[in-house]
mmCIF file of C-alpha atoms in Angstrom:
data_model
loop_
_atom_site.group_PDB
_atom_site.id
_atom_site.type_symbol
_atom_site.label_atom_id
_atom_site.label_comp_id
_atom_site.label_asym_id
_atom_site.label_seq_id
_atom_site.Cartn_x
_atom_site.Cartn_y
_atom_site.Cartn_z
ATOM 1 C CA UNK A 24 105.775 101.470 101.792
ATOM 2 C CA UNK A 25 104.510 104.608 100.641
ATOM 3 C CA UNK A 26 105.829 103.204 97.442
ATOM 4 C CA UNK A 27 103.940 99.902 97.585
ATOM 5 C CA UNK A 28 100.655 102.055 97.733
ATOM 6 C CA UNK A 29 101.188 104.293 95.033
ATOM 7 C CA UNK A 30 101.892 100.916 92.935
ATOM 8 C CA UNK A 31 98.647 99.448 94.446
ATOM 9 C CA UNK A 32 96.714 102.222 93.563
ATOM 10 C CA UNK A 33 98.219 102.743 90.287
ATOM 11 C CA UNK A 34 96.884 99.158 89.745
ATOM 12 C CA UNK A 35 93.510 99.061 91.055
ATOM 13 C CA UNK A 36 92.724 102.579 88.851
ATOM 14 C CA UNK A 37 94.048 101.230 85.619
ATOM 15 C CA UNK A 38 92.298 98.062 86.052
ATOM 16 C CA UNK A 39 88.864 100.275 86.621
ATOM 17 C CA UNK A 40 89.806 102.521 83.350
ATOM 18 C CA UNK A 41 90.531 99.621 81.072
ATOM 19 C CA UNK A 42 87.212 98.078 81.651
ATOM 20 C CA UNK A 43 85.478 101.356 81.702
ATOM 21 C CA UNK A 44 86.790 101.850 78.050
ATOM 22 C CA UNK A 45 86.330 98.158 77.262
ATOM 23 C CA UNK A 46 82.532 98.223 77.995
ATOM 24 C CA UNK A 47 82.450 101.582 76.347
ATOM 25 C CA UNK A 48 84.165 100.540 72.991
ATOM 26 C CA UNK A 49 81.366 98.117 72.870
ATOM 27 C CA UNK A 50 83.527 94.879 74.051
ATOM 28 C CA UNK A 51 81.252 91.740 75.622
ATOM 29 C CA UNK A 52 81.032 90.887 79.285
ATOM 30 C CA UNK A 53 83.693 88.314 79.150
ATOM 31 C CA UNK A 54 86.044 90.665 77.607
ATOM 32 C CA UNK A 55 85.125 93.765 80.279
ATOM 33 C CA UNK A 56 86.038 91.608 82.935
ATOM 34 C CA UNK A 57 89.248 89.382 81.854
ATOM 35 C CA UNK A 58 90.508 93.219 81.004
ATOM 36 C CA UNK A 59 89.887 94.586 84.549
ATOM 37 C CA UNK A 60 91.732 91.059 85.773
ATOM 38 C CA UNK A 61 94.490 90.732 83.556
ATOM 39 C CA UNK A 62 95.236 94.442 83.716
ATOM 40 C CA UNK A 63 96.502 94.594 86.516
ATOM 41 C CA UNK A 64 99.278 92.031 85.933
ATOM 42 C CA UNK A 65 100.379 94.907 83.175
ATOM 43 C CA UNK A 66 103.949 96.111 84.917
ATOM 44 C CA UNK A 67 104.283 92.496 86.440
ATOM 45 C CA UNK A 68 107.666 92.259 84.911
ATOM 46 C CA UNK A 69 108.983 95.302 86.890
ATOM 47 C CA UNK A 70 109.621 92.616 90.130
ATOM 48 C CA UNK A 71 112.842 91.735 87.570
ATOM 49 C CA UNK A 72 113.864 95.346 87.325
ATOM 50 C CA UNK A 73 116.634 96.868 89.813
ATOM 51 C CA UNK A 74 114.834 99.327 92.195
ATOM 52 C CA UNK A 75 117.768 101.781 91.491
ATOM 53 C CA UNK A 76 116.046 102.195 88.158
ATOM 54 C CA UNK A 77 112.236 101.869 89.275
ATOM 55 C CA UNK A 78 112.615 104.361 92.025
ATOM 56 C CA UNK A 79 115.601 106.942 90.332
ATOM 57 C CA UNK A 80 114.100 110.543 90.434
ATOM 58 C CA UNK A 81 116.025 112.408 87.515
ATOM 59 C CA UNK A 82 116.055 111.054 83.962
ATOM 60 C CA UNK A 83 117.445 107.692 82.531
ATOM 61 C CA UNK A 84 120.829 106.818 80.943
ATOM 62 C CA UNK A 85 120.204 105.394 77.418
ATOM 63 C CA UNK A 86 121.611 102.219 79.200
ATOM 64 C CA UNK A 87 118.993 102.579 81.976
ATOM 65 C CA UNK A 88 115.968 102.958 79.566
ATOM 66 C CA UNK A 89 116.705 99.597 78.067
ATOM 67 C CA UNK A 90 116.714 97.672 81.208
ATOM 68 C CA UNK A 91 113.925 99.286 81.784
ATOM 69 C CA UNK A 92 112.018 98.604 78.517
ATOM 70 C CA UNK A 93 112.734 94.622 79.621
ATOM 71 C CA UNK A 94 110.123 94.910 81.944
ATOM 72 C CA UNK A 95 107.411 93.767 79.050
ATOM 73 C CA UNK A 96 109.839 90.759 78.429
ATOM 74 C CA UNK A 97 110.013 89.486 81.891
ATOM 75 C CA UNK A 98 106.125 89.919 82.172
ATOM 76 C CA UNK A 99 105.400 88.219 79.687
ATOM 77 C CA UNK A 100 107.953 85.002 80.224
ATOM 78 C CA UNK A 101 106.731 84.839 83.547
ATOM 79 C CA UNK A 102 102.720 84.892 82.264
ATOM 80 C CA UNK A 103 103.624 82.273 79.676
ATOM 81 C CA UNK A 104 102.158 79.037 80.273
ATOM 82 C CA UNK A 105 98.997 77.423 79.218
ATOM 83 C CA UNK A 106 97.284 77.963 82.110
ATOM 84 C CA UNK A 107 96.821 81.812 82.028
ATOM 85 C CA UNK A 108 94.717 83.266 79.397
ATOM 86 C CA UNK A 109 96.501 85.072 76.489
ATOM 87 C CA UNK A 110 95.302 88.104 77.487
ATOM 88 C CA UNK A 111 97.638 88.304 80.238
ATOM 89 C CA UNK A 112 100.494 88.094 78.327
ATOM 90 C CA UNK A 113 99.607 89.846 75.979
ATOM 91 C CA UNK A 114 98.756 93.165 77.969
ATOM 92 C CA UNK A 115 102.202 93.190 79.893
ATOM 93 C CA UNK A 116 103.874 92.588 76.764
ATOM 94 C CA UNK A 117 102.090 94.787 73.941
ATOM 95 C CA UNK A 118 101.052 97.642 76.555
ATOM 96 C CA UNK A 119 104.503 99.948 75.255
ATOM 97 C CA UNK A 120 103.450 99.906 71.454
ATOM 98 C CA UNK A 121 101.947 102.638 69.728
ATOM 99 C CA UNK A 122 99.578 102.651 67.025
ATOM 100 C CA UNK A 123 102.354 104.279 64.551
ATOM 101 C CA UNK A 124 104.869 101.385 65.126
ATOM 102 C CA UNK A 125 107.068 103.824 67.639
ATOM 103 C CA UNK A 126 106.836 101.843 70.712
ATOM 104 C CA UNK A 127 108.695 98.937 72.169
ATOM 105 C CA UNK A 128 109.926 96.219 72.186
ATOM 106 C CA UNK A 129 108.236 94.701 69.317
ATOM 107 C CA UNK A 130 107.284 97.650 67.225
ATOM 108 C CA UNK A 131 103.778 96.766 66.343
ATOM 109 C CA UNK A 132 101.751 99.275 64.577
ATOM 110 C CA UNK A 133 97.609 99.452 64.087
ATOM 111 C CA UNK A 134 95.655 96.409 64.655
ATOM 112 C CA UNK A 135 98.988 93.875 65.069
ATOM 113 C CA UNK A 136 98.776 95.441 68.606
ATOM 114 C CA UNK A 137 96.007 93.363 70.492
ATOM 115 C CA UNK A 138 93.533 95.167 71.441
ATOM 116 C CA UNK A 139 93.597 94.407 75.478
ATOM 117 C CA UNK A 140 97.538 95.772 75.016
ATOM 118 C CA UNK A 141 96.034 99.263 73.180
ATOM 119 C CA UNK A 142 93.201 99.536 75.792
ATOM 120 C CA UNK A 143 95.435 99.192 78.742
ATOM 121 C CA UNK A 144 98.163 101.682 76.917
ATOM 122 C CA UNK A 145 95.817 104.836 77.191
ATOM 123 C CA UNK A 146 94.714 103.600 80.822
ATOM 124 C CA UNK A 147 98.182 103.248 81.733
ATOM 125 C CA UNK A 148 99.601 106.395 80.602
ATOM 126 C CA UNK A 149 96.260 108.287 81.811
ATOM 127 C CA UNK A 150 96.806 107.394 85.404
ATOM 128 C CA UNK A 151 100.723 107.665 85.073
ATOM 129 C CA UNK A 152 100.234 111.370 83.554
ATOM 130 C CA UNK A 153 97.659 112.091 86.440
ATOM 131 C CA UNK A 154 99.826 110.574 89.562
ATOM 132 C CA UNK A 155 102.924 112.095 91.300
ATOM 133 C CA UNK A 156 105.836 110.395 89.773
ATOM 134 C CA UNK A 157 109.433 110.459 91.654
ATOM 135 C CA UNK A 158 110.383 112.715 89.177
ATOM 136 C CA UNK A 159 107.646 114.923 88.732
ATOM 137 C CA UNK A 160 104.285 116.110 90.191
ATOM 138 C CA UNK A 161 100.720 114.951 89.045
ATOM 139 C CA UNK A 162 100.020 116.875 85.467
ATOM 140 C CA UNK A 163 96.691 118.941 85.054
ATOM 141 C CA UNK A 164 93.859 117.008 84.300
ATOM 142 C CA UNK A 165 93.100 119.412 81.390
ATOM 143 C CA UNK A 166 96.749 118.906 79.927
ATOM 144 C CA UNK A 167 96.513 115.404 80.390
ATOM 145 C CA UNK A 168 93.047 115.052 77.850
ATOM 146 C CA UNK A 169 95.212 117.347 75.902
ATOM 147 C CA UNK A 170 98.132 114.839 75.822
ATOM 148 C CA UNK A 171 95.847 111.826 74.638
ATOM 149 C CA UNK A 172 94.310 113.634 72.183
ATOM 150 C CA UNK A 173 96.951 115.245 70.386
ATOM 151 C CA UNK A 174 98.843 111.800 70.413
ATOM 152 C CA UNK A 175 95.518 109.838 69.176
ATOM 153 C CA UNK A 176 96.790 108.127 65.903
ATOM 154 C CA UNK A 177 100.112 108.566 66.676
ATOM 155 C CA UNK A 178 100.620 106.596 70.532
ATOM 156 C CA UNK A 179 97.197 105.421 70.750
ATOM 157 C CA UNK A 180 94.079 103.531 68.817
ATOM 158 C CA UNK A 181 91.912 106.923 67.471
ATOM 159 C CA UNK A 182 89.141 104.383 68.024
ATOM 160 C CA UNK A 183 90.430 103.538 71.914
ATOM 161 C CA UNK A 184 90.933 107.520 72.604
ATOM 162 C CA UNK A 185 87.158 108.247 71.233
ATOM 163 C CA UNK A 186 85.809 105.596 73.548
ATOM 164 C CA UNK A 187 88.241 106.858 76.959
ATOM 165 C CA UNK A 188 87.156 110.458 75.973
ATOM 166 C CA UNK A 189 83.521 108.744 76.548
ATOM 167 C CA UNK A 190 84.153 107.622 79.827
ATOM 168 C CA UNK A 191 85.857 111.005 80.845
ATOM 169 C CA UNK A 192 82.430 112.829 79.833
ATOM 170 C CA UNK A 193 80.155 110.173 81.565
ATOM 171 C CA UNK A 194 82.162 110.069 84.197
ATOM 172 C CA UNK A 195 82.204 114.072 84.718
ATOM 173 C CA UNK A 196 78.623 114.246 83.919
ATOM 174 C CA UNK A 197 78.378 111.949 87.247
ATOM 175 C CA UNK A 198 80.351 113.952 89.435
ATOM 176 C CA UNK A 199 78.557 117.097 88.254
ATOM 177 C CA UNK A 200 74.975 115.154 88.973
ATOM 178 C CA UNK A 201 76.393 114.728 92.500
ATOM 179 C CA UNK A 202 77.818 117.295 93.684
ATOM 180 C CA UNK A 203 73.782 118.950 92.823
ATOM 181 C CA UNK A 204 72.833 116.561 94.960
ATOM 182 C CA UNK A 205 75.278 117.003 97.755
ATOM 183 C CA UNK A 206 74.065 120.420 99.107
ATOM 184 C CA UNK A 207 75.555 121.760 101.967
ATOM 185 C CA UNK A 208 73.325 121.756 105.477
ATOM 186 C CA UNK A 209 71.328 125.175 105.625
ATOM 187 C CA UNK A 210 73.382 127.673 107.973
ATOM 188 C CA UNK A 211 71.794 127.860 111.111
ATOM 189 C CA UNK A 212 71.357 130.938 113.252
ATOM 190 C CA UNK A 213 72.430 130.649 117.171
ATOM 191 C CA UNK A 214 69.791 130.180 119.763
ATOM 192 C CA UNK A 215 69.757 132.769 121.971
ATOM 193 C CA UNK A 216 70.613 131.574 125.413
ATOM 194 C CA UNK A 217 67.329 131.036 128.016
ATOM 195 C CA UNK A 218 66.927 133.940 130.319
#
């Protein structure tokens, strides 16, 4: 269970990220909100992977990491049909690429990557750097931003990583506005008791 809700989470946050950077990068209305559907349908193909693998705390075999990588594969056959926008498929089967052609299973490189799948990739590993993994604890959040950065051009769209480092700042700009509005009550000093 506890599980399930970690997944569910994992979802609903990467789904919120990707069309936070969508709208940021300066994509349309129709594209902001396909992303925030379809994202969420990006690890679909992990129903097809043994839980053995999904939920193993230490470190993968070589064998394990390939069954693993199948996940995008199984996504995407199970999102192909006419009836499902492209996007779909294309973010649970492009979301493991990297920019420099080092990703899998397709090795795409630069713009051959769709650009839902190289959104969703810096969403994805964001939240998945951020969260308590079986086998590890949640990173800092200042390590994480240092993560993305030093891997923008290299994992990730320089272009995508300007426009999430955007949302970070707007977002902490927000939380800083708040919490100067949120003051705490004025302490109050006891009543004497009535004689």
């Amino acid at each position: 269970l506890l599980n399930d809700d970690d997944t569910g989470n994992h979802i609903k946050r990467v789904s919120e990220y990707s069309a936070l950077i969508a709208d940021r990068a300066g994509m349309d209305h129709d594209f902001v909100h396909k992303i925030r559907l379809y994202s969420s349908l990006h690890d679909v193909g992990k129903v097809g992977i043994a839980d053995a693998i999904l939920k193993k705390p230490g470190q993968y075999t070589k064998e394990e990491y390939i069954a693993m990588q199948s996940h995008v594969i199984i996504g995407a056959r199970m999102l192909d049909n006419e009836e499902i926008d492209i996007m779909a498929k294309n973010i649970a089967l492009y979301h493991h690429e990297k920019w420099d052609g080092g990703g899998y299973v397709n090795k795409l490189n630069k713009e051959k990557i769709p650009l839902e799948a190289r959104i969703v990739t810096i969403a994805d590993v964001y939240d998945a750097l951020s969260s308590e993994r079986p086998y590890r604890g949640a990173m800092d959040p200042d390590q994480v931003l240092q993560i993305i950065e030093e891997n923008s051009g290299s994992h990730f769209d320089p272009v995508v990583v300007d426009a999430f480092f955007e949302v970070i700042e707007q977002d902490r700009k927000a939380q800083k506005a708040l919490a100067l509005k949120v003051r705490p009550f004025p302490k109050q000093t006891p009543r004497k008791a009535e004689p």
